[in-house]
PDB file of C-alpha atoms in Angstrom:
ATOM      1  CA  UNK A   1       0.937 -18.375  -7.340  1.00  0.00           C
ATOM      2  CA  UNK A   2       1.959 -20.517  -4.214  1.00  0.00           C
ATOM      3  CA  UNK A   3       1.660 -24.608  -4.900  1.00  0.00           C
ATOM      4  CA  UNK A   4       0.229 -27.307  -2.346  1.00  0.00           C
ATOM      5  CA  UNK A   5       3.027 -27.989  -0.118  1.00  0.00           C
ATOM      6  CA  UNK A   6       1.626 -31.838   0.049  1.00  0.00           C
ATOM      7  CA  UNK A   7       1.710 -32.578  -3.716  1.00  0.00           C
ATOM      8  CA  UNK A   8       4.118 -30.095  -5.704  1.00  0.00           C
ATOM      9  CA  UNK A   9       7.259 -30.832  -6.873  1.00  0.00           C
ATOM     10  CA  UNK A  10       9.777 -29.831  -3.639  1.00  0.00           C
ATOM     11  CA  UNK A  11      11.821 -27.490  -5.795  1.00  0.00           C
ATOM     12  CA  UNK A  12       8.865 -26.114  -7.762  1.00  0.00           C
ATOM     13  CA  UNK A  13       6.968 -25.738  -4.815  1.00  0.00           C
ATOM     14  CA  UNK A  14       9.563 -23.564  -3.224  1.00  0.00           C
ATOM     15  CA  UNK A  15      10.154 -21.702  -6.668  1.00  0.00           C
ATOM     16  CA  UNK A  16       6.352 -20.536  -6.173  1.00  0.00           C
ATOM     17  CA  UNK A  17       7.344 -18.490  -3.000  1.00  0.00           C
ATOM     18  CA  UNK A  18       9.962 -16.872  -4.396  1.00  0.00           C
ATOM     19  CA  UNK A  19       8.841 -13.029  -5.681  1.00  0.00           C
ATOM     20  CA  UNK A  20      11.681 -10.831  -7.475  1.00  0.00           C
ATOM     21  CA  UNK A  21      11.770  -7.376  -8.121  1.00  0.00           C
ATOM     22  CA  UNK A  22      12.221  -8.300 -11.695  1.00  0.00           C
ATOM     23  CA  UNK A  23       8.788 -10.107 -12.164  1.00  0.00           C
ATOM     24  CA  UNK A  24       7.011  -7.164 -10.461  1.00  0.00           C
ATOM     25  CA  UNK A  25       5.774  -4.144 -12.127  1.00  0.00           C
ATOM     26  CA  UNK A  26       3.894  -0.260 -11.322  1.00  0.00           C
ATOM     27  CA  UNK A  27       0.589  -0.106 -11.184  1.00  0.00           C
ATOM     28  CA  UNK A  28      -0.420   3.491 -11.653  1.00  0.00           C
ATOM     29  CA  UNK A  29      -4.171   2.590 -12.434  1.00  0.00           C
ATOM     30  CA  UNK A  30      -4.833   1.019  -9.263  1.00  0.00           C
ATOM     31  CA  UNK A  31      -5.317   3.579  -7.077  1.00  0.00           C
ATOM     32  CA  UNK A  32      -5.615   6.268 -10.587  1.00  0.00           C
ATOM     33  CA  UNK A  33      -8.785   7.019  -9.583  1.00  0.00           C
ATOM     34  CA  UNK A  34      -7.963   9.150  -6.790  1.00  0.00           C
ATOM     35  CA  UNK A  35      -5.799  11.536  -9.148  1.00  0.00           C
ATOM     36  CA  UNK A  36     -10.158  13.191  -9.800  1.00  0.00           C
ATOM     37  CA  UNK A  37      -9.468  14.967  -6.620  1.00  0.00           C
ATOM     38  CA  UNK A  38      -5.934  16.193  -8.114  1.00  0.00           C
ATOM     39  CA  UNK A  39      -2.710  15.202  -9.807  1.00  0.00           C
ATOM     40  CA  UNK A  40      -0.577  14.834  -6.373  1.00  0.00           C
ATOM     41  CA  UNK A  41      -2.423  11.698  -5.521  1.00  0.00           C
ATOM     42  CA  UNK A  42      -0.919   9.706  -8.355  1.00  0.00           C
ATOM     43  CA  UNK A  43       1.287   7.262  -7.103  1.00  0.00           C
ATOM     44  CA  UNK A  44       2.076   3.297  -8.025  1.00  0.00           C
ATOM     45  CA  UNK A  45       1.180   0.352  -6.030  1.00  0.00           C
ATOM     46  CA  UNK A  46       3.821  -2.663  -6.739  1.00  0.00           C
ATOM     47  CA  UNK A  47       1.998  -6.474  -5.485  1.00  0.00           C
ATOM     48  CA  UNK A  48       3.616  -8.896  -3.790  1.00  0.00           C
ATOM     49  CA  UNK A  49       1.390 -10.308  -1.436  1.00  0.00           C
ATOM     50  CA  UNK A  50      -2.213  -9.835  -1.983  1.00  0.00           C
ATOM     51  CA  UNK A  51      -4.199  -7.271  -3.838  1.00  0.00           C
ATOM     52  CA  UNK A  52      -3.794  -4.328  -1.246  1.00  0.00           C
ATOM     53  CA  UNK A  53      -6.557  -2.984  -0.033  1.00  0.00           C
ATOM     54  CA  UNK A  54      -8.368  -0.360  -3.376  1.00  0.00           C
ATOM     55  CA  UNK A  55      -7.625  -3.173  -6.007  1.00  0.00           C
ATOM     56  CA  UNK A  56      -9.634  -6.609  -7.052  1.00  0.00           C
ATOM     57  CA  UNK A  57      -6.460  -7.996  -8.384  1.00  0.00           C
ATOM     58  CA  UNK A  58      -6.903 -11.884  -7.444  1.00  0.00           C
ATOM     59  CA  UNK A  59      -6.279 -12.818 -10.949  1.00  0.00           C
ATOM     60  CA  UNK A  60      -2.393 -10.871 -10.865  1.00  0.00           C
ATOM     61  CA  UNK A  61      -0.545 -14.226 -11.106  1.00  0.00           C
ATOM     62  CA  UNK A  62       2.549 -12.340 -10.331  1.00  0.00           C
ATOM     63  CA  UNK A  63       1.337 -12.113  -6.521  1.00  0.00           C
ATOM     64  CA  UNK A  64       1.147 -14.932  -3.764  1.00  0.00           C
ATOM     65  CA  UNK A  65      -2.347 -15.293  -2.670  1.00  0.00           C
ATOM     66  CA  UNK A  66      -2.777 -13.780   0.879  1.00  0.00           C
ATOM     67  CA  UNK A  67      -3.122 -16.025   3.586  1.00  0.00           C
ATOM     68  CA  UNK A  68      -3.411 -13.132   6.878  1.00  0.00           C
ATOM     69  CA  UNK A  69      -1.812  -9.861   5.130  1.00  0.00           C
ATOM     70  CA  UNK A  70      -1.061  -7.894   2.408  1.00  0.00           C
ATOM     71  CA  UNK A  71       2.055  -6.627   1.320  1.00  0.00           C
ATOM     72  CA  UNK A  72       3.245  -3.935  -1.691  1.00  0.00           C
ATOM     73  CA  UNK A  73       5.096  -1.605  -2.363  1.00  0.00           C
ATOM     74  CA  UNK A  74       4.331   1.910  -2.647  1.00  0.00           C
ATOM     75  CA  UNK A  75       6.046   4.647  -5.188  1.00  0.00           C
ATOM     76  CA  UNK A  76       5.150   8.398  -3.896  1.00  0.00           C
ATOM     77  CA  UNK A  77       6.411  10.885  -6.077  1.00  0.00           C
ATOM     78  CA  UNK A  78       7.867  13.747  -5.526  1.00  0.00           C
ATOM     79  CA  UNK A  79       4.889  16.445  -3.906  1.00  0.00           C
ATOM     80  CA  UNK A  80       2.580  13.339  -3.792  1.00  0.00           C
ATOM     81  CA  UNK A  81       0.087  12.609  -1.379  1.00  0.00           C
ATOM     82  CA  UNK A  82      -2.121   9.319  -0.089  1.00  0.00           C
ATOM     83  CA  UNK A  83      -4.960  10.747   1.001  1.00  0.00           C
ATOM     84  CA  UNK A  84      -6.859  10.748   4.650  1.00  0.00           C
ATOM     85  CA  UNK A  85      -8.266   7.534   5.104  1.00  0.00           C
ATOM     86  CA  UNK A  86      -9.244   4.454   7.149  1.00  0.00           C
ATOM     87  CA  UNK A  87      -8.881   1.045   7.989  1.00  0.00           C
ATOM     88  CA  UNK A  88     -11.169  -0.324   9.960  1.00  0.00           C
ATOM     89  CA  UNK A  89     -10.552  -3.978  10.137  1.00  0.00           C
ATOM     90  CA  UNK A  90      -7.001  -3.697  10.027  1.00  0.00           C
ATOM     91  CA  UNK A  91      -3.790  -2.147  11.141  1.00  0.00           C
ATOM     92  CA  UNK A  92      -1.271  -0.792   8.757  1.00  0.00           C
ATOM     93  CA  UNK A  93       2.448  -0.436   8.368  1.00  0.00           C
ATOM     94  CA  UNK A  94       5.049   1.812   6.710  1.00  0.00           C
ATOM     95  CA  UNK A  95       8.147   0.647   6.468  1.00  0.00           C
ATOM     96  CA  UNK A  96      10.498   3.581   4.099  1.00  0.00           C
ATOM     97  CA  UNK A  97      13.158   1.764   1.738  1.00  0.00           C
ATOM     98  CA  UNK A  98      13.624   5.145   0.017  1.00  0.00           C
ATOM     99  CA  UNK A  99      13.241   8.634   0.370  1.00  0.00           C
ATOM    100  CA  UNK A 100      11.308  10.358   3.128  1.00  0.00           C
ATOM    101  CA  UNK A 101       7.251  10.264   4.051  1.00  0.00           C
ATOM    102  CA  UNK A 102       5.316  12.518   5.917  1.00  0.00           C
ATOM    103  CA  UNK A 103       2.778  10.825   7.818  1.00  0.00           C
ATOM    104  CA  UNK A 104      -0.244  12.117   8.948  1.00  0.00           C
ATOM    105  CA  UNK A 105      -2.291  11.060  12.053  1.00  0.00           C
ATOM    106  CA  UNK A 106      -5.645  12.256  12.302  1.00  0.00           C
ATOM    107  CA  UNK A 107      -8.298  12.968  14.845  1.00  0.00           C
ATOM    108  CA  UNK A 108     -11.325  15.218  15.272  1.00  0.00           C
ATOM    109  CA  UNK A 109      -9.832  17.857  12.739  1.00  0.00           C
ATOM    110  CA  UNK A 110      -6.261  18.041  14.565  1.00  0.00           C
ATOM    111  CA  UNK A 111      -3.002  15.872  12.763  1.00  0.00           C
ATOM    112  CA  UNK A 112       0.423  14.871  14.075  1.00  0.00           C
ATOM    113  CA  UNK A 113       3.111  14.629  11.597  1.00  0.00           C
ATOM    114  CA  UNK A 114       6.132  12.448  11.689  1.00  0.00           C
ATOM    115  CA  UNK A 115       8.754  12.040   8.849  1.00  0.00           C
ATOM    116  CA  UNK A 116      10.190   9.356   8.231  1.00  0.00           C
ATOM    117  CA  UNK A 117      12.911   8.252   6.401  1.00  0.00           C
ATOM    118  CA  UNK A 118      15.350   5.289   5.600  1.00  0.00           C
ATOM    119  CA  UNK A 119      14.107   1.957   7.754  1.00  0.00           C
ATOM    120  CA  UNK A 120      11.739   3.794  10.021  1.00  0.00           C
ATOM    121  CA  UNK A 121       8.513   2.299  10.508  1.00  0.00           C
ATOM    122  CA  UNK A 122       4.943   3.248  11.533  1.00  0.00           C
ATOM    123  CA  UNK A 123       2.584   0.963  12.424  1.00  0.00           C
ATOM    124  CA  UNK A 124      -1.250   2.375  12.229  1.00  0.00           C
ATOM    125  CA  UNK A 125      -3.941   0.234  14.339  1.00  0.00           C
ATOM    126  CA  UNK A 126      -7.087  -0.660  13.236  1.00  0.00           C
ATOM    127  CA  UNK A 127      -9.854   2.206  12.997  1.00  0.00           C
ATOM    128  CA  UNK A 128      -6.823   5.169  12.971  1.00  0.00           C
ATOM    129  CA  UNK A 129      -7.007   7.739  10.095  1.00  0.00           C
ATOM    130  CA  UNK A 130      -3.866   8.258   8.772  1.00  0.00           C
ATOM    131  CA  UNK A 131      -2.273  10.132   5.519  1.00  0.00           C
ATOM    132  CA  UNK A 132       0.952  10.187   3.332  1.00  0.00           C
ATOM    133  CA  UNK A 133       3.187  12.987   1.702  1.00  0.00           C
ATOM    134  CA  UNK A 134       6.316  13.090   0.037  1.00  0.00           C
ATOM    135  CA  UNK A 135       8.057  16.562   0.566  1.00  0.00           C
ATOM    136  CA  UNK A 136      11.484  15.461  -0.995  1.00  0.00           C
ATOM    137  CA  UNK A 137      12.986  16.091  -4.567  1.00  0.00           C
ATOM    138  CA  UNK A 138      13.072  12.505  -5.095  1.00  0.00           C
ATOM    139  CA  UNK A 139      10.376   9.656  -5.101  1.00  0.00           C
ATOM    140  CA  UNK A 140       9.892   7.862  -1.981  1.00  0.00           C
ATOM    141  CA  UNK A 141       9.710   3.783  -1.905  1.00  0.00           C
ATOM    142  CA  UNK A 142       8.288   2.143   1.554  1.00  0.00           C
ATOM    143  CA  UNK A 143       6.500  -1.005   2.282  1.00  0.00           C
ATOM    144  CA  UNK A 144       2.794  -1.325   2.756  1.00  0.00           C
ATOM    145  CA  UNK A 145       1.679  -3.974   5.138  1.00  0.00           C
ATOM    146  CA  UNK A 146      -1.861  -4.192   5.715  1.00  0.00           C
ATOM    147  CA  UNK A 147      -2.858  -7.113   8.463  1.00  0.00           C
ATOM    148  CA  UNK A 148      -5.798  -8.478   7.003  1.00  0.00           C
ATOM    149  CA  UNK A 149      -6.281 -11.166   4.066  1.00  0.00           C
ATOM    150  CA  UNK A 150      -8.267  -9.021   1.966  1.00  0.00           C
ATOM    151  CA  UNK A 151      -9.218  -5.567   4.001  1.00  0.00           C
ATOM    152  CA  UNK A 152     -12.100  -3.731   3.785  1.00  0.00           C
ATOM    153  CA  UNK A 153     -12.499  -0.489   1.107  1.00  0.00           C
ATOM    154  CA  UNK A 154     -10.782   2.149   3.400  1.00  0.00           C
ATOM    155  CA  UNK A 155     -13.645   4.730   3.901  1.00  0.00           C
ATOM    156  CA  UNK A 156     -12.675   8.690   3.663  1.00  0.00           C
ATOM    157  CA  UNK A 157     -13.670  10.961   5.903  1.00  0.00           C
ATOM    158  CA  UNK A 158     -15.309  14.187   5.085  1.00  0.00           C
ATOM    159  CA  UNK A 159     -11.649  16.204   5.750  1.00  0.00           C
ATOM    160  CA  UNK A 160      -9.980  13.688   3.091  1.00  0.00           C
ATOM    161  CA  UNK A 161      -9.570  15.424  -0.109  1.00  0.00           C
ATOM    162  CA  UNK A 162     -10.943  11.678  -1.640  1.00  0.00           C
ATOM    163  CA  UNK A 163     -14.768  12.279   0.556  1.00  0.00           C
ATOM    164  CA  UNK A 164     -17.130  11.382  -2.417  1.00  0.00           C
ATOM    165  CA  UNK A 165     -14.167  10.474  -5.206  1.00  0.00           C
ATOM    166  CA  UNK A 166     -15.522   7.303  -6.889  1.00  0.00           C
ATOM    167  CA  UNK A 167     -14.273   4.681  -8.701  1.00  0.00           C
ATOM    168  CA  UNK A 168     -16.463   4.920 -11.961  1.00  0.00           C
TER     169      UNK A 168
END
């Protein structure tokens, strides 16, 4: 939780912007609800910025509150997937710390594929159906960056394996 700049404590103030690996954790349940359409879309969202863009997690007082973007980390297993989905208010990025990810981009039933591996980056705009894979023997880390405050529920199209998953 970030203090007021004004009226904290200089030291304290600047402790509050500080996020270590250490204080973070896996959240499997987050985005757990997608595993109805199948065990390969488990995977673990780690906060740092935000609450992402599946989660109402406003009250994770491990995260700074988001002031333009969200930003997490994502573990993808080995033979895990994110599914086919969309942001519409708000461009994405990728950024792999380790492993390799297959990502998918999507249009009228056709999808380019790109691996990527250590420090490459993919940047998705607004409005672009994209998907995730992890074809490696190990688990994959990468950076989520998602350019809005608090986005919008992704929606899935009817070719995402997630089309009529719900939360409940």
């Amino acid at each position: 939780m970030t203090l007021e700049y004004g009226t904290a404590d200089l030291k304290e103030f600047t402790d509050s912007l500080i996020l270590t690996r250490g204080s973070r954790h896996e959240d499997w349940d987050t985005l757990g609800f997608q595993a109805k359409a199948g065990d390969q879309f488990k995977r673990a969202q780690i906060r740092y910025v935000g609450s992402g863009a599946t989660g109402n997690h406003e009250n994770d007082n491990r995260t700074i509150a988001s002031q333009g973007f969200t930003f997490s980390n994502m573990l993808l297993p080995s033979g895990a997937e994110g599914p086919e989905h969309t942001h519409h208010d708000a461009e994405e990025a990728f950024f792999v710390l380790e492993g390799e990810v297959e990502v998918g981009v999507h249009r009228d039933g056709q999808v380019e594929k790109r691996t990527l591996g250590y420090r490459d980056m993919i940047v998705v705009p607004a409005g672009v159906p994209r998907s995730l894979k992890n074809n490696g023997d190990k688990d994959a880390l990468f950076c989520v960056i998602i350019g809005a405050q608090k986005p919008q529920i992704p929606t899935y199209p009817e070719t995402s394996a997630m089309h009529g998953v719900t939360r409940d």
